Short mmCIF file of C-alpha atoms (C1' of nucleotides) in Angstrom, two decimals:
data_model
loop_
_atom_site.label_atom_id
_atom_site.label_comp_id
_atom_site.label_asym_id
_atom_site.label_seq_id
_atom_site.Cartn_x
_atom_site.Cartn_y
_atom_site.Cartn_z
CA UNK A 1233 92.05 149.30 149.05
CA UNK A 1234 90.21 152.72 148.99
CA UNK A 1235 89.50 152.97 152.76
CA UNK A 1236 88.46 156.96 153.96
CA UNK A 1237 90.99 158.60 152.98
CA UNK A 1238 91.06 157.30 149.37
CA UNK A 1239 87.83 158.15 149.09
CA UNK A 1240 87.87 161.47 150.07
CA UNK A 1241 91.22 161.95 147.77
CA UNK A 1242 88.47 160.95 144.64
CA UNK A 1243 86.00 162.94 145.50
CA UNK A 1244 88.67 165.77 146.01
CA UNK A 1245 89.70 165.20 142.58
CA UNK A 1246 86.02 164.46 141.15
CA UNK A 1247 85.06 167.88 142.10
CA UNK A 1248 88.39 169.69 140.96
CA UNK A 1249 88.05 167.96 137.30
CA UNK A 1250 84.26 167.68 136.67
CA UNK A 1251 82.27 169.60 138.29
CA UNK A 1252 79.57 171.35 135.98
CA UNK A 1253 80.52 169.01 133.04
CA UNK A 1254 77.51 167.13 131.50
CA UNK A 1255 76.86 164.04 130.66
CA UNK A 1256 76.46 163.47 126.99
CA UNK A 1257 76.36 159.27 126.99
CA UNK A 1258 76.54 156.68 129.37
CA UNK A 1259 78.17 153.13 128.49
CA UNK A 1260 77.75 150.45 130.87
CA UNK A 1261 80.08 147.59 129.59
CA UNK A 1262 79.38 145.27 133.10
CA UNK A 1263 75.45 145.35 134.01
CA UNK A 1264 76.35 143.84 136.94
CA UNK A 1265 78.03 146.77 138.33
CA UNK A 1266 74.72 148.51 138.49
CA UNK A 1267 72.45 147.87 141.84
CA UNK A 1268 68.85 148.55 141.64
CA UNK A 1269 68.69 149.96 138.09
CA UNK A 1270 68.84 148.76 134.85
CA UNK A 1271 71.39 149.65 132.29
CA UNK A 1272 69.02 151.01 129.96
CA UNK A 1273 67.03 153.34 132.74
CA UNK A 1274 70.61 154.41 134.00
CA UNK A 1275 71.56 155.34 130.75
CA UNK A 1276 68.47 157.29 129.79
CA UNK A 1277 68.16 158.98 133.23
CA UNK A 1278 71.45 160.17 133.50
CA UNK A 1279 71.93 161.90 129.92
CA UNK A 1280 72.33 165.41 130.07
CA UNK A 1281 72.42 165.82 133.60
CA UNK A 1282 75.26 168.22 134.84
CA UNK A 1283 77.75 167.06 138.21
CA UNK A 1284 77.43 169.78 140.85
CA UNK A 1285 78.69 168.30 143.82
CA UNK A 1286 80.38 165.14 145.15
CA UNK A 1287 79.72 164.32 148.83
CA UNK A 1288 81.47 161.07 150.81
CA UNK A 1289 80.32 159.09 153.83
CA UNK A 1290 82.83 156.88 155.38
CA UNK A 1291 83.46 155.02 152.13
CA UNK A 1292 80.32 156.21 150.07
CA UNK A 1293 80.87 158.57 147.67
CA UNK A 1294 77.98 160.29 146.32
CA UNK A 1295 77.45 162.47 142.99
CA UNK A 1296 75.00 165.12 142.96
CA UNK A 1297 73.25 166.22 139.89
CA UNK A 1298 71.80 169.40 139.03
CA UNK A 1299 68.48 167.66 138.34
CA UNK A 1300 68.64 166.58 142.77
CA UNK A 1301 69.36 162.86 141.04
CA UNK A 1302 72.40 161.19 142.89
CA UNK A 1303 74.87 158.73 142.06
CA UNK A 1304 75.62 156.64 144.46
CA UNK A 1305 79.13 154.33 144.48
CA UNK A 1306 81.14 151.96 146.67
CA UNK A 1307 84.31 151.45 145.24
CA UNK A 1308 84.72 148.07 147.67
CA UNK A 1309 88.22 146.42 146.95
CA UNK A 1310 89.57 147.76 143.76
CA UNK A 1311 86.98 150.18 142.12
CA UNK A 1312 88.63 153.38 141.18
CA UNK A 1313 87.59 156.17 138.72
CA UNK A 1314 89.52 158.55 136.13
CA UNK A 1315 88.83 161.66 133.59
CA UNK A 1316 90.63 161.32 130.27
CA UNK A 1317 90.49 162.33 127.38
CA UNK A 1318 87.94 160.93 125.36
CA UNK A 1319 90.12 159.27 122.62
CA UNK A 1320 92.34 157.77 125.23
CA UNK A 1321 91.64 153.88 125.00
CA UNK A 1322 90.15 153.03 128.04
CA UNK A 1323 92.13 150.78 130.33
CA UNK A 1324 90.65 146.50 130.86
CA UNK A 1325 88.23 146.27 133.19
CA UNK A 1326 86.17 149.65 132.55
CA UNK A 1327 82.77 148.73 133.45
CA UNK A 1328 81.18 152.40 133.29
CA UNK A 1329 81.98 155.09 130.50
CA UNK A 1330 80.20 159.22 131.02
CA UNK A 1331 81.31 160.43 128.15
CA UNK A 1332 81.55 164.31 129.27
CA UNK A 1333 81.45 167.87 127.23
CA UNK A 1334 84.93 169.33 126.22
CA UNK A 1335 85.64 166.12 124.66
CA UNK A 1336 86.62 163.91 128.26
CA UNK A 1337 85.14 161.12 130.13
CA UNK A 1338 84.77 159.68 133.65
CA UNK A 1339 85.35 156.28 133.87
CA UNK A 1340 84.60 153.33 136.78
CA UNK A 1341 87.85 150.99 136.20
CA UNK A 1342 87.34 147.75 138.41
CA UNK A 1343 89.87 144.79 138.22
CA UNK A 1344 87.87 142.50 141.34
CA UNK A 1345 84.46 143.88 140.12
CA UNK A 1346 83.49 144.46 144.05
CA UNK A 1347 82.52 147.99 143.14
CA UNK A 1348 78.66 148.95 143.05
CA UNK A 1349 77.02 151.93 141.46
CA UNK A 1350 72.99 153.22 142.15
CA UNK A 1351 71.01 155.91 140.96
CA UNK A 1352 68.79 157.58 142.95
CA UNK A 1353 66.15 160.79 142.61
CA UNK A 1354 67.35 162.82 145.59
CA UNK A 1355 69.81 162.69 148.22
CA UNK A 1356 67.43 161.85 151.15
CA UNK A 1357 66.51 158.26 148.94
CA UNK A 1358 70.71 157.99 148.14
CA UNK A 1359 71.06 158.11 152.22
CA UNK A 1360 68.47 155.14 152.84
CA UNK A 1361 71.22 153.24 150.58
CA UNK A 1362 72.56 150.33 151.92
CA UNK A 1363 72.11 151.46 155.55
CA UNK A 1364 74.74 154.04 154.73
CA UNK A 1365 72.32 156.44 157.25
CA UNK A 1366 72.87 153.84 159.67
CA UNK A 1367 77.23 154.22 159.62
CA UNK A 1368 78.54 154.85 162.62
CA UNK A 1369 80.47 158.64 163.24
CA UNK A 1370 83.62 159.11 160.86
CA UNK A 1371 87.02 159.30 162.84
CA UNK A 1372 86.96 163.10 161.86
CA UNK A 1373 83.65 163.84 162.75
CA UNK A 1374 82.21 166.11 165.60
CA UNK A 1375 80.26 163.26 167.12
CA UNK A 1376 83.09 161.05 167.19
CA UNK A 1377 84.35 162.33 170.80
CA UNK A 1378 86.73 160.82 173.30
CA UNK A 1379 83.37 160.48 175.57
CA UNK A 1380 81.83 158.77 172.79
CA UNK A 1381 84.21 156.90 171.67
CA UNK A 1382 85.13 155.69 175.58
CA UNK A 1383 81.05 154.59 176.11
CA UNK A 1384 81.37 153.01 172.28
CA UNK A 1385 84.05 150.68 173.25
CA UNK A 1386 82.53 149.74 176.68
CA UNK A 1387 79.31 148.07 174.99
CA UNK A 1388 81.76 145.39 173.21
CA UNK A 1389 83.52 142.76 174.56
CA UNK A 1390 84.62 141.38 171.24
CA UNK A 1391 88.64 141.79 169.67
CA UNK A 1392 89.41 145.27 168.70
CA UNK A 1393 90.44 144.58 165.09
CA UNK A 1394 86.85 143.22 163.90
CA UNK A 1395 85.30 146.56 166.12
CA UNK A 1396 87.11 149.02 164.41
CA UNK A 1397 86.52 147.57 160.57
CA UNK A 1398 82.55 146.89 161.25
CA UNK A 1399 80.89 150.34 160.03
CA UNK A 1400 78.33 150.25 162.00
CA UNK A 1401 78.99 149.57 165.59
CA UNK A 1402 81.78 152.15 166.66
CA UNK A 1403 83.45 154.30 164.14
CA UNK A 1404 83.14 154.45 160.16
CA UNK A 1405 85.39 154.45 157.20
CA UNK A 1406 88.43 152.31 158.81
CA UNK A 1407 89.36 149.23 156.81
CA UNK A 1408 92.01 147.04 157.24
CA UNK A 1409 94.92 149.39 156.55
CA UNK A 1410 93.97 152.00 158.75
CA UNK A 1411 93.46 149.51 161.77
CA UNK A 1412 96.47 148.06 162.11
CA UNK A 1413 97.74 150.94 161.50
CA UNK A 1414 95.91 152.86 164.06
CA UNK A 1415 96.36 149.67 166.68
CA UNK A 1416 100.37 150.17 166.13
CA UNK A 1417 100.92 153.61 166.99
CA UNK A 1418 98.32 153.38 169.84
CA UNK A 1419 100.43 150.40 170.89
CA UNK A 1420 97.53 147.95 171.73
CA UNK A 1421 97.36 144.74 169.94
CA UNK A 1422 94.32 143.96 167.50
CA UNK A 1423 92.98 140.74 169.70
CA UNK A 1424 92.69 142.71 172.80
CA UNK A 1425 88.60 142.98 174.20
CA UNK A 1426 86.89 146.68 173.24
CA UNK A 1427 85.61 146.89 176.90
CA UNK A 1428 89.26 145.78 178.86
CA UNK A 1429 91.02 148.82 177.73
CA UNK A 1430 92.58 151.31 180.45
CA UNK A 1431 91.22 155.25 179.75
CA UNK A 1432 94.92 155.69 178.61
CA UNK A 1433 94.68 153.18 175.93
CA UNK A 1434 91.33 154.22 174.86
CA UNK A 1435 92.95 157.87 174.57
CA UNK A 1436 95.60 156.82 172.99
CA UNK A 1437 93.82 154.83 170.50
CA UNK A 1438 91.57 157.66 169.56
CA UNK A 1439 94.22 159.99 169.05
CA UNK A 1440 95.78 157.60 166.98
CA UNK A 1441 92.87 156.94 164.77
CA UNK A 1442 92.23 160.37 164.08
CA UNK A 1443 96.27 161.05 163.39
CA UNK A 1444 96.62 158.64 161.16
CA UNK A 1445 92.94 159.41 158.83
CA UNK A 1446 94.11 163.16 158.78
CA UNK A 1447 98.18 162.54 158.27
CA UNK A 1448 96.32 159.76 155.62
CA UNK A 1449 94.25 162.39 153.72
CA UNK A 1450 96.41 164.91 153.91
CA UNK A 1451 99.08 162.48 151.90
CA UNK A 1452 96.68 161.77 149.19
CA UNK A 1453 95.91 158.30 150.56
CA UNK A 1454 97.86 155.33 150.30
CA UNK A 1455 99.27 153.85 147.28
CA UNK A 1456 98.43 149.81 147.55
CA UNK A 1457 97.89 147.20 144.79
CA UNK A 1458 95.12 148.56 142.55
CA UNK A 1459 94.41 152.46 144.35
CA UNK A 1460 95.26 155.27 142.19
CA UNK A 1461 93.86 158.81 142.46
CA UNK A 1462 91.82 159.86 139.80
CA UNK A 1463 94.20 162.36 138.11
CA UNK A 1464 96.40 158.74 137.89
CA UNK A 1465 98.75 160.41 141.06
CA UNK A 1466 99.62 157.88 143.64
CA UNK A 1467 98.90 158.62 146.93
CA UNK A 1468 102.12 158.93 149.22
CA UNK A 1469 100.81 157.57 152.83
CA UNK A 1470 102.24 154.49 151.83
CA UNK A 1471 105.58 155.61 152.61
CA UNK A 1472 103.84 156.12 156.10
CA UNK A 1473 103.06 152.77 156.67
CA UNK A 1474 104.44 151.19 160.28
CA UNK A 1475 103.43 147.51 159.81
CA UNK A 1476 100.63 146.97 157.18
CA UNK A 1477 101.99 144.95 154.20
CA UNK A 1478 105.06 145.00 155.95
CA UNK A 1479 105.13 141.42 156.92
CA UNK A 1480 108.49 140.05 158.25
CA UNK A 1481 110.00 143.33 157.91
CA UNK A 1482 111.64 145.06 160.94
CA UNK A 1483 109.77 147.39 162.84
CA UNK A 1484 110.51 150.65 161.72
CA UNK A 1485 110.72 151.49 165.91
CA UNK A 1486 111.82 148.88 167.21
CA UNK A 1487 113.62 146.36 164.81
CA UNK A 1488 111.16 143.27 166.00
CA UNK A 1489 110.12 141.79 163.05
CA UNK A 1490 106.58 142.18 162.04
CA UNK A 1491 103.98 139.39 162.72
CA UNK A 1492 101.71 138.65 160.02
CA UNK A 1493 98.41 136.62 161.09
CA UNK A 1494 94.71 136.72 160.53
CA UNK A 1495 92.16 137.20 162.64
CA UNK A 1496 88.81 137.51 162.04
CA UNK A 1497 89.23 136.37 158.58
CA UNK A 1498 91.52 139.80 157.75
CA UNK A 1499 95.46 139.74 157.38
CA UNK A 1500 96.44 141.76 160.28
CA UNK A 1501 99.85 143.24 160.79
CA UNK A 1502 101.12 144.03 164.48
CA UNK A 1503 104.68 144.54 166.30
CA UNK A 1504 104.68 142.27 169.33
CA UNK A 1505 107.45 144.36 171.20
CA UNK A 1506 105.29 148.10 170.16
CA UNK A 1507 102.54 146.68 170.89
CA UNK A 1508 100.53 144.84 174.28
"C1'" DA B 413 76.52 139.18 171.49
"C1'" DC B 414 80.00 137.10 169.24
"C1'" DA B 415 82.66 134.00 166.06
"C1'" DC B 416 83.25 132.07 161.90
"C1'" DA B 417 82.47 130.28 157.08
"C1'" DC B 418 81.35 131.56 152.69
"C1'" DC B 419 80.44 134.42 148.57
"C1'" DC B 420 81.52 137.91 145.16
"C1'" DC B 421 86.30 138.50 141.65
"C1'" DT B 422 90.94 138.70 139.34
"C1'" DG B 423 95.81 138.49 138.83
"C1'" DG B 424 100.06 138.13 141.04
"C1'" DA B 425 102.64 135.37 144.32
"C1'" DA B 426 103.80 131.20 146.28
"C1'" DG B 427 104.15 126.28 146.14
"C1'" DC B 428 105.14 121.99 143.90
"C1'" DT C 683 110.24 126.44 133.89
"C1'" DG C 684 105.23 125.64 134.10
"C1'" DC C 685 101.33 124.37 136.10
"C1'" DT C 686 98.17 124.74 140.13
"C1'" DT C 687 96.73 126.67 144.32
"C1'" DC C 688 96.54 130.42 147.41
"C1'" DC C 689 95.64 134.92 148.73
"C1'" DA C 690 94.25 139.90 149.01
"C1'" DG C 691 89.92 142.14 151.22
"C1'" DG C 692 84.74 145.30 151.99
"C1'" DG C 693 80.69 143.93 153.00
"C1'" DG C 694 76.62 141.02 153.01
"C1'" DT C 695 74.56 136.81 154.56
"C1'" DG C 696 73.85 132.70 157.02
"C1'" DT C 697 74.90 129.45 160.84
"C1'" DG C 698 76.34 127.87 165.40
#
DNA sequence: ACACACCCCTGGAAGC
DNA sequence: TGCTTCCAGGGGTGTG
């Protein structure tokens, strides 16, 4: 599931492989994918244009033409893209084609068909998008303080593990991986109440949040199900993982085998020795 | 304010 | 073995 760090390991890549390539035709083979726009006006509006810059909030990702036009994209559950060459069949469930200069092409590969692509004129319109001007501070971000994120909590008395994933209340760009994740090595368990925890469990949480998006990005993202970098790489942070998708297993501290359970309609993972 | 149910979708896993 | 059902989950929406 391309959570933060995914997506910022995509747009890393994006912006390595095509920057200043242009657009010389646009296939949409799944209208659907398209919000907003029409296949025909995305088609015609995009043709030419040149890639200049690729930008990413929480789990946005944004392409900016030369023209000021921006793409805008939410890869959701298993949306991913890839450059190849252009006579490289392209793989099932390819719902976008840019065919590119020097004879390669961007594509938007989709198994669940969650993903969602826009268009819009500038980047001030691409920001109104979906409320994505209304996302809460990224983990990483200089907003997203230890004050800030103490006074955050305090305001909700609801379970930690629905907080954290909700984009807008708290923090931005955590989804289910990264929260149980984070919850683990912070050592607090996901059903505890935002506004019960001590200042050393709020600290601790914090840190842990921002250790594990960093250590996450750094590693290229995690490597789960359908995510694959677009250069076709797999990200390595799996290898990282303390208790998501590791159901049953021992804990990799402890030995106490991991509980699997769902709350708030999300699988959660959680080590009930590690964790209180 | 919070909890929960449901929808979108597909393919692999689990169950019978 | 083979069919059917379940499940994964980001995010939006609607209800209690």
């Amino acid at each position: 599931m391309p959570e933060l760090p995914e997506v910022e390991t995509i747009r890393r890549g994006l912006e390595a492989r095509i920057k200043s390539r242009k657009i010389l035709k646009v296939q949409v083979t799944r209208p659907r994918t398209l919000l907003g726009i029409d296949p025909k006006s995305f088609q015609s509006e995009l043709l030419n244009q040149v890639f200049t810059s690729f930008e990413r909030k929480a789990k946005y990702l944004f392409f900016i033409m030369q023209s000021g036009k921006v793409i805008v994209t939410h890869l959701r559950m298993s949306g991913s893209f890839r450059v190849q060459s252009l006579d490289t069949p392209n793989p099932s469930h390819t719902h976008m084609i840019f065919e590119l200069n020097r004879a390669e092409k961007l594509l938007f590969q989709d198994l669940r068909g969650f993903g969602k692509i826009s268009l819009y004129p500038n980047f001030d319109a691409a920001l109104n998008h979906a409320n994505v001007s209304r996302l809460a501070p990224e983990p990483l971000s200089d907003e997203f303080t230890l004050i800030y994120f103490q006074e955050g909590l305090a305001q909700y008395k609801t379970r930690l593990k629905p907080l954290l994933l909700d984009q807008y209340r708290v923090v931005s760009g955590l989804g289910n991986i990264y929260v149980d994740e984070s919850l683990f090595h912070a050592g607090i368990l996901p059903d505890r109440i935002a506004n019960k925890l001590s200042k050393t469990e709020i600290k601790r949480l914090y840190l842990s949040i921002r250790k594990v998006i960093k250590d996450s990005i750094e590693a290229g993202g995690s490597s789960i199900r359908n995510y694959v970098r677009s250069d076709g790489d797999l990200g390595k942070y799996a290898l990282n993982l303390f208790v998501y998708s590791r159901k049953r297993q021992n804990c990799r501290i402890c030995e106490t085998p991991i509980i699997y359970t769902r709350l708030a309609q999300r699988g959660t993972h959680y080590c009930p020795n590690c964790q209180v």
